Short mmCIF file of C-alpha atoms in Angstrom, two decimals:
data_model
loop_
_atom_site.label_atom_id
_atom_site.label_comp_id
_atom_site.label_asym_id
_atom_site.label_seq_id
_atom_site.Cartn_x
_atom_site.Cartn_y
_atom_site.Cartn_z
CA ALA U 23 -150.85 -5.53 269.11
CA THR U 24 -150.39 -2.36 267.12
CA PRO U 25 -152.33 -2.62 263.85
CA PHE U 26 -150.25 -2.55 260.70
CA ARG U 27 -150.32 0.64 258.69
CA TRP U 28 -149.14 0.88 255.12
CA PRO U 29 -146.34 3.45 254.87
CA ALA U 30 -147.43 6.69 253.25
CA PRO U 31 -145.82 7.21 249.85
CA GLU U 32 -143.23 9.91 249.45
CA VAL U 33 -144.94 13.08 248.33
CA LEU U 34 -143.49 14.00 244.98
CA PRO U 35 -145.22 16.64 242.88
CA PRO U 36 -146.34 15.42 239.47
CA PRO U 37 -144.43 16.59 236.40
CA CYS U 38 -145.59 19.95 235.10
CA ALA U 39 -148.18 19.94 232.32
CA GLY U 40 -146.58 18.54 229.18
CA GLY U 41 -143.51 17.38 231.12
CA PHE U 42 -142.09 14.11 232.36
CA ASP U 43 -139.57 12.83 234.86
CA VAL U 44 -137.61 9.59 235.15
CA LEU U 45 -137.18 7.22 238.09
CA VAL U 46 -134.32 4.72 237.85
CA LEU U 47 -135.66 1.30 238.88
CA GLY U 48 -132.42 -0.54 238.23
CA SER U 49 -128.94 0.16 236.90
CA GLY U 50 -127.17 -3.17 237.30
CA ASN U 51 -126.17 -5.88 234.87
CA SER U 52 -128.03 -9.17 234.38
CA PRO U 53 -126.78 -10.88 237.62
CA SER U 54 -127.55 -7.60 239.48
CA ALA U 55 -125.48 -6.46 242.46
CA PRO U 56 -124.31 -7.83 244.77
CA GLN U 57 -123.74 -10.82 242.51
CA LEU U 58 -125.01 -14.13 243.83
CA GLY U 59 -121.87 -16.12 242.97
CA HIS U 60 -119.60 -13.52 244.50
CA VAL U 61 -121.54 -13.61 247.76
CA LEU U 62 -121.79 -17.40 248.01
CA ARG U 63 -118.13 -17.98 247.16
CA ARG U 64 -117.10 -15.00 249.31
CA ARG U 65 -114.90 -13.55 246.63
CA CYS U 66 -115.30 -11.39 243.56
CA LYS U 67 -113.79 -12.34 240.23
CA PRO U 68 -110.01 -11.95 240.54
CA GLY U 69 -108.19 -9.89 237.96
CA SER U 70 -111.07 -7.53 237.21
CA VAL U 71 -112.42 -6.46 240.59
CA VAL U 72 -112.10 -2.77 241.49
CA ARG U 73 -111.84 -2.34 245.24
CA LYS U 74 -113.07 0.64 247.19
CA SER U 75 -110.58 2.91 248.89
CA ASP U 76 -111.24 1.11 252.19
CA GLY U 77 -110.27 -2.23 250.62
CA LEU U 78 -113.77 -3.69 250.35
CA THR U 79 -115.14 -4.94 247.04
CA VAL U 80 -118.40 -3.45 245.90
CA CYS U 81 -120.24 -6.72 246.59
CA GLU U 82 -118.86 -6.82 250.14
CA GLU U 83 -119.98 -3.26 250.80
CA ALA U 84 -123.42 -3.89 249.25
CA MET U 85 -123.97 -6.98 251.39
CA ALA U 86 -122.94 -5.17 254.58
CA ASN U 87 -125.04 -2.07 253.88
CA PRO U 88 -128.76 -2.58 253.06
CA ALA U 89 -128.98 1.06 251.92
CA SER U 90 -125.91 0.83 249.69
CA LYS U 91 -125.95 2.68 246.38
CA ASN U 92 -124.01 -0.29 245.04
CA ARG U 93 -127.10 -2.51 245.30
CA ARG U 94 -128.40 -2.59 241.74
CA PHE U 95 -131.40 -4.29 240.14
CA ASN U 96 -131.62 -5.14 236.42
CA VAL U 97 -131.68 -2.09 234.17
CA ALA U 98 -135.11 -0.44 234.10
CA ILE U 99 -136.70 3.00 234.35
CA LEU U 100 -140.14 4.47 235.06
CA LEU U 101 -141.27 7.63 233.29
CA ARG U 102 -144.01 9.78 234.82
CA TYR U 103 -145.78 12.00 232.30
CA THR U 104 -148.47 14.66 232.63
CA SER U 105 -150.35 15.71 229.49
CA SER U 106 -150.26 19.35 228.44
CA GLU U 107 -154.01 19.33 229.07
CA GLY U 108 -153.45 18.10 232.61
CA GLY U 109 -155.17 15.01 233.93
CA PRO U 110 -153.73 12.02 235.77
CA VAL U 111 -150.05 11.17 235.74
CA ARG U 112 -149.30 8.40 233.25
CA HIS U 113 -146.63 5.79 233.92
CA ILE U 114 -144.42 4.14 231.30
CA MET U 115 -141.90 1.47 232.27
CA VAL U 116 -138.91 0.46 230.17
CA ASP U 117 -138.00 -3.22 230.62
CA ALA U 118 -139.22 -5.74 233.16
CA GLY U 119 -136.32 -8.03 233.92
CA LYS U 120 -135.59 -10.72 236.48
CA THR U 121 -135.61 -8.24 239.38
CA MET U 122 -138.70 -6.30 238.28
CA ARG U 123 -140.79 -7.30 241.29
CA GLN U 124 -138.14 -6.19 243.83
CA ALA U 125 -137.54 -2.96 241.92
CA VAL U 126 -141.25 -2.09 241.85
CA LEU U 127 -141.66 -2.84 245.56
CA ALA U 128 -138.68 -0.61 246.34
CA ALA U 129 -139.61 2.32 244.10
CA PHE U 130 -143.31 2.54 243.26
CA PRO U 131 -144.59 3.21 246.81
CA ARG U 132 -142.18 6.12 247.14
CA VAL U 133 -143.90 7.95 244.30
CA GLY U 134 -147.42 6.67 244.75
CA ALA U 135 -147.40 4.66 241.50
CA GLU U 136 -149.87 1.78 241.47
CA THR U 137 -149.83 0.65 237.87
CA ILE U 138 -148.29 1.34 234.47
CA ASP U 139 -149.92 2.39 231.23
CA ALA U 140 -147.37 0.72 228.97
CA LEU U 141 -144.19 -1.33 228.98
CA LEU U 142 -141.45 -0.69 226.43
CA ILE U 143 -139.00 -3.57 225.97
CA THR U 144 -135.51 -2.98 224.62
CA HIS U 145 -134.72 -6.58 223.65
CA GLY U 146 -135.53 -10.20 224.32
CA HIS U 147 -133.00 -11.14 227.01
CA ALA U 148 -134.02 -12.33 230.47
CA ASP U 149 -132.84 -9.16 232.23
CA ALA U 150 -135.21 -7.12 230.06
CA MET U 151 -138.39 -9.23 229.98
CA LEU U 152 -138.47 -12.11 232.46
CA GLY U 153 -140.53 -10.10 234.97
CA ILE U 154 -143.51 -9.81 232.64
CA ASP U 155 -145.36 -12.49 234.60
CA ASP U 156 -145.71 -10.03 237.50
CA LEU U 157 -147.48 -7.42 235.35
CA ARG U 158 -150.76 -9.02 236.48
CA ASP U 159 -150.22 -7.40 239.88
CA LEU U 160 -149.72 -4.00 238.28
CA GLN U 161 -153.13 -4.20 236.62
CA GLU U 162 -155.90 -3.84 239.18
CA MET U 163 -159.18 -5.34 238.00
CA ARG U 164 -162.67 -4.98 239.44
CA GLU U 165 -165.52 -7.42 239.24
CA VAL U 166 -168.44 -6.92 236.86
CA ARG U 167 -171.65 -8.39 238.28
CA GLU U 168 -174.99 -9.12 236.76
CA ASP U 169 -177.89 -10.47 238.81
CA GLY U 170 -175.51 -10.87 241.72
CA LYS U 171 -173.08 -13.08 239.81
CA ILE U 172 -169.54 -12.26 238.64
CA VAL U 173 -169.56 -12.23 234.84
CA GLY U 174 -166.09 -10.77 234.23
CA PHE U 175 -163.50 -8.16 235.08
CA VAL U 176 -162.48 -4.71 233.86
CA PRO U 177 -159.43 -2.57 234.69
CA VAL U 178 -159.97 -0.19 237.60
CA GLY U 179 -160.18 3.34 236.26
CA GLY U 180 -161.39 2.22 232.87
CA GLY U 181 -159.25 1.81 229.80
CA GLY U 182 -158.27 -1.31 227.96
CA PRO U 183 -155.37 -3.75 228.00
CA MET U 184 -151.86 -2.86 229.14
CA GLN U 185 -149.61 -2.34 226.12
CA ILE U 186 -146.29 -4.12 225.69
CA ILE U 187 -144.36 -2.38 222.95
CA SER U 188 -141.30 -3.64 221.08
CA ASN U 189 -140.08 -4.89 217.71
CA ARG U 190 -141.11 -8.17 216.11
CA ASP U 191 -138.17 -10.30 217.29
CA THR U 192 -138.59 -9.25 220.91
CA LEU U 193 -142.36 -9.75 220.93
CA GLU U 194 -141.90 -13.23 219.45
CA ARG U 195 -139.59 -14.03 222.35
CA VAL U 196 -142.21 -12.69 224.77
CA LYS U 197 -144.87 -14.92 223.19
CA ASP U 198 -142.61 -17.98 223.37
CA THR U 199 -141.80 -17.32 227.03
CA PHE U 200 -145.28 -16.33 228.24
CA PRO U 201 -147.80 -18.12 225.99
CA TYR U 202 -150.37 -18.10 228.80
CA LEU U 203 -150.28 -14.29 228.88
CA CYS U 204 -150.05 -13.59 225.16
CA GLY U 205 -152.79 -15.75 223.66
CA ASP U 206 -156.31 -14.64 222.84
CA VAL U 207 -158.06 -13.32 225.94
CA GLU U 208 -161.50 -14.78 226.60
CA MET U 209 -163.99 -11.93 226.72
CA ALA U 210 -167.33 -12.00 228.50
CA ARG U 211 -168.29 -9.15 226.21
CA PRO U 212 -166.38 -6.27 224.58
CA GLY U 213 -164.20 -4.60 227.20
CA VAL U 214 -164.87 -7.21 229.89
CA VAL U 215 -162.45 -10.12 230.33
CA LEU U 216 -163.89 -13.43 231.49
CA ARG U 217 -161.16 -14.36 233.96
CA ARG U 218 -159.00 -12.38 236.36
CA THR U 219 -155.66 -12.42 234.60
CA ALA U 220 -153.30 -9.95 232.98
CA TRP U 221 -154.98 -8.27 230.02
CA LEU U 222 -152.11 -7.43 227.70
CA GLU U 223 -151.84 -6.09 224.18
CA LEU U 224 -148.63 -6.68 222.24
CA LYS U 225 -147.91 -3.74 219.97
CA GLU U 226 -145.30 -4.36 217.29
CA VAL U 227 -143.22 -1.40 216.15
CA SER U 228 -140.35 -0.97 213.72
CA ASP U 229 -136.83 -0.25 214.92
CA ASN U 230 -137.06 3.41 213.86
CA ASP U 231 -140.67 4.18 214.74
CA ALA U 232 -141.91 7.43 216.20
CA LEU U 233 -145.02 7.07 218.31
CA SER U 234 -146.99 8.39 221.25
CA VAL U 235 -146.99 6.20 224.36
CA ALA U 236 -149.66 7.24 226.88
CA GLY U 237 -149.40 10.68 225.26
CA LEU U 238 -145.59 10.98 225.55
CA PRO U 239 -143.68 11.30 222.25
CA VAL U 240 -141.14 8.48 221.84
CA ARG U 241 -138.66 7.92 219.02
CA LEU U 242 -137.13 4.45 218.72
CA PHE U 243 -133.72 3.66 217.24
CA PRO U 244 -131.72 0.44 216.86
CA VAL U 245 -128.34 -0.28 218.43
CA TRP U 246 -126.24 -3.43 218.20
CA HIS U 247 -126.04 -5.47 221.40
CA GLY U 248 -123.31 -7.88 220.27
CA GLY U 249 -122.85 -8.62 216.56
CA THR U 250 -125.91 -7.28 214.76
CA TYR U 251 -128.40 -8.31 217.46
CA ILE U 252 -130.73 -5.34 217.85
CA SER U 253 -131.63 -3.72 221.13
CA LEU U 254 -133.84 -0.65 221.03
CA GLY U 255 -132.84 2.77 222.25
CA PHE U 256 -135.47 5.39 223.09
CA ALA U 257 -135.57 9.16 222.82
CA PHE U 258 -138.33 10.68 224.93
CA GLY U 259 -140.15 13.99 224.59
CA ARG U 260 -139.51 16.72 222.05
CA LYS U 261 -137.08 19.60 222.11
CA GLY U 262 -136.90 22.22 219.37
CA ASP U 263 -136.65 20.98 215.80
CA GLY U 264 -135.74 17.29 216.01
CA GLY U 265 -134.37 17.24 219.53
CA HIS U 266 -135.21 15.00 222.49
CA PRO U 267 -134.50 15.92 226.12
CA PHE U 268 -133.92 12.34 227.33
CA VAL U 269 -132.07 9.66 225.35
CA TYR U 270 -131.85 6.14 226.76
CA ILE U 271 -129.48 3.39 225.54
CA SER U 272 -129.32 0.53 228.02
CA ASP U 273 -127.68 -2.34 226.07
CA VAL U 274 -125.18 -1.52 223.33
CA LYS U 275 -121.85 -2.60 221.93
CA GLU U 276 -121.91 -0.69 218.65
CA LEU U 277 -124.03 1.95 216.94
CA PRO U 278 -125.23 1.31 213.39
CA PRO U 279 -124.01 4.12 211.10
CA ALA U 280 -127.53 5.45 210.48
CA THR U 281 -128.24 5.54 214.21
CA MET U 282 -125.02 7.44 214.87
CA VAL U 283 -125.88 10.03 212.21
CA TRP U 284 -129.33 10.50 213.73
CA LEU U 285 -127.97 10.84 217.28
CA GLU U 286 -125.48 13.46 216.13
CA GLN U 287 -128.38 15.41 214.60
CA VAL U 288 -130.32 15.18 217.88
CA ALA U 289 -127.21 16.31 219.77
CA GLN U 290 -126.98 19.44 217.64
CA VAL U 291 -130.33 20.52 219.07
CA GLY U 292 -129.21 19.43 222.51
CA ILE U 293 -129.68 16.37 224.73
CA GLU U 294 -130.46 17.21 228.34
CA VAL U 295 -129.88 13.71 229.76
CA LEU U 296 -128.19 10.73 228.13
CA MET U 297 -128.47 7.43 230.03
CA LEU U 298 -125.98 4.97 228.61
CA ASP U 299 -124.80 1.37 228.95
CA CYS U 300 -121.50 0.85 230.78
CA LEU U 301 -120.84 -2.71 231.90
CA SER U 302 -117.17 -2.72 232.86
CA ARG U 303 -113.81 -1.03 232.64
CA ARG U 304 -112.73 -3.88 230.34
CA THR U 305 -113.91 -4.42 226.79
CA HIS U 306 -116.85 -6.78 226.38
CA THR U 307 -118.49 -8.56 223.44
CA SER U 308 -121.98 -7.09 223.89
CA HIS U 309 -121.75 -4.01 226.11
CA PHE U 310 -119.93 -0.69 226.19
CA SER U 311 -116.90 -0.42 228.42
CA LEU U 312 -116.35 2.72 230.47
CA ASP U 313 -114.00 4.14 227.81
CA GLU U 314 -116.50 3.44 225.03
CA SER U 315 -119.29 5.10 227.01
CA LEU U 316 -117.12 8.15 227.63
CA ASP U 317 -116.25 8.37 223.93
CA LEU U 318 -119.94 8.57 222.96
CA ILE U 319 -120.65 11.07 225.74
CA ARG U 320 -117.83 13.29 224.45
CA CYS U 321 -119.29 13.04 220.95
CA LEU U 322 -122.91 13.83 221.85
CA ARG U 323 -122.15 16.31 224.66
CA PRO U 324 -125.37 15.96 226.69
CA ALA U 325 -125.96 18.40 229.53
CA ARG U 326 -125.86 15.40 231.86
CA ALA U 327 -124.85 11.77 231.38
CA LEU U 328 -125.78 8.79 233.54
CA LEU U 329 -124.26 5.32 233.31
CA THR U 330 -126.35 2.17 233.66
CA GLY U 331 -126.04 -1.60 233.33
CA LEU U 332 -122.99 -1.64 235.56
CA CYS U 333 -121.19 -4.72 236.80
CA SER U 334 -120.32 -2.89 239.99
CA CYS U 335 -117.28 -5.00 240.89
CA ASP U 336 -115.77 -4.26 237.49
CA VAL U 337 -116.50 -0.51 237.60
CA GLY U 338 -116.17 0.49 241.23
CA ASP U 339 -117.99 2.08 244.12
CA HIS U 340 -120.87 4.44 243.25
CA ASP U 341 -119.60 7.51 245.10
CA GLU U 342 -115.93 6.97 244.25
CA VAL U 343 -116.63 6.51 240.53
CA ASN U 344 -118.84 9.62 240.56
CA ALA U 345 -115.95 11.58 242.06
CA GLU U 346 -113.57 10.13 239.46
CA LEU U 347 -115.90 11.13 236.61
CA ALA U 348 -116.50 14.60 238.04
CA ALA U 349 -112.75 15.18 238.14
CA LEU U 350 -112.42 13.92 234.56
CA ARG U 351 -115.16 16.28 233.39
CA ALA U 352 -113.53 19.21 235.13
CA SER U 353 -110.21 18.43 233.45
CA GLU U 354 -111.78 18.37 229.98
#
């Protein structure tokens, strides 16, 4: 039999010194796409489904085509960052939802990523945090031996625990859901954990914090994800005086007035990429509709806008919607 060989990762050059890039791990809503209920019942929700030009629904096309762009995991991104001083590429993930494991298996090998340095969590819903249990497999540990016996474990490559960063309410939800990961870690001695398990550090931040994550500047800001429930938005990197090249808002229904003022100030300097929530063509209680997303894009005028969190059957086929939006942009 031919011996198995691990596929070689796609060769992607690292970001330039002081720069970062973004890999989309998922851009679907909480059920992801194709939706389980739609597939099992062999029909998409009547009254809201947007069919492709060939008559298929998005779920039908996604089921028939394993490489379909309409297959979408829960919303998540991976940022790759190289310090201005050089050194290894650092990896920062935003959200680890229900489909985190599948998303990592699909994307990380293509860029040679083996671990992450930190996880930012937008909010405490399942599609943003229920994959945290699998972080243990993103943290490679090596044995520490003394007199031939294993006395503990340390992360490969050195360093300490993996950071999970969010506001107080979200971290409390993480603790309630994963008490076995978030309690006190038994240490054999400083820097050496006694048992092979995920070594995590929960870092609480305020809703408007500015901080450095694995060396990358990040500015947090609150948005309302239904009522006054807060989900965090993130602005990454620095651009000019108060600008940020990449602004990410994955779960939003309304912008608090102070957040809107701040975003307009950032937009005056210039936003290169805005990635924005867009669940459906219809209005929804906790997510932007397509029209609401377009209204904010027109206001902030980024050089490029990307939509995420899509319920594909309610929005439409990836390529056809892209063509629709390109025509709209050209007309405006």
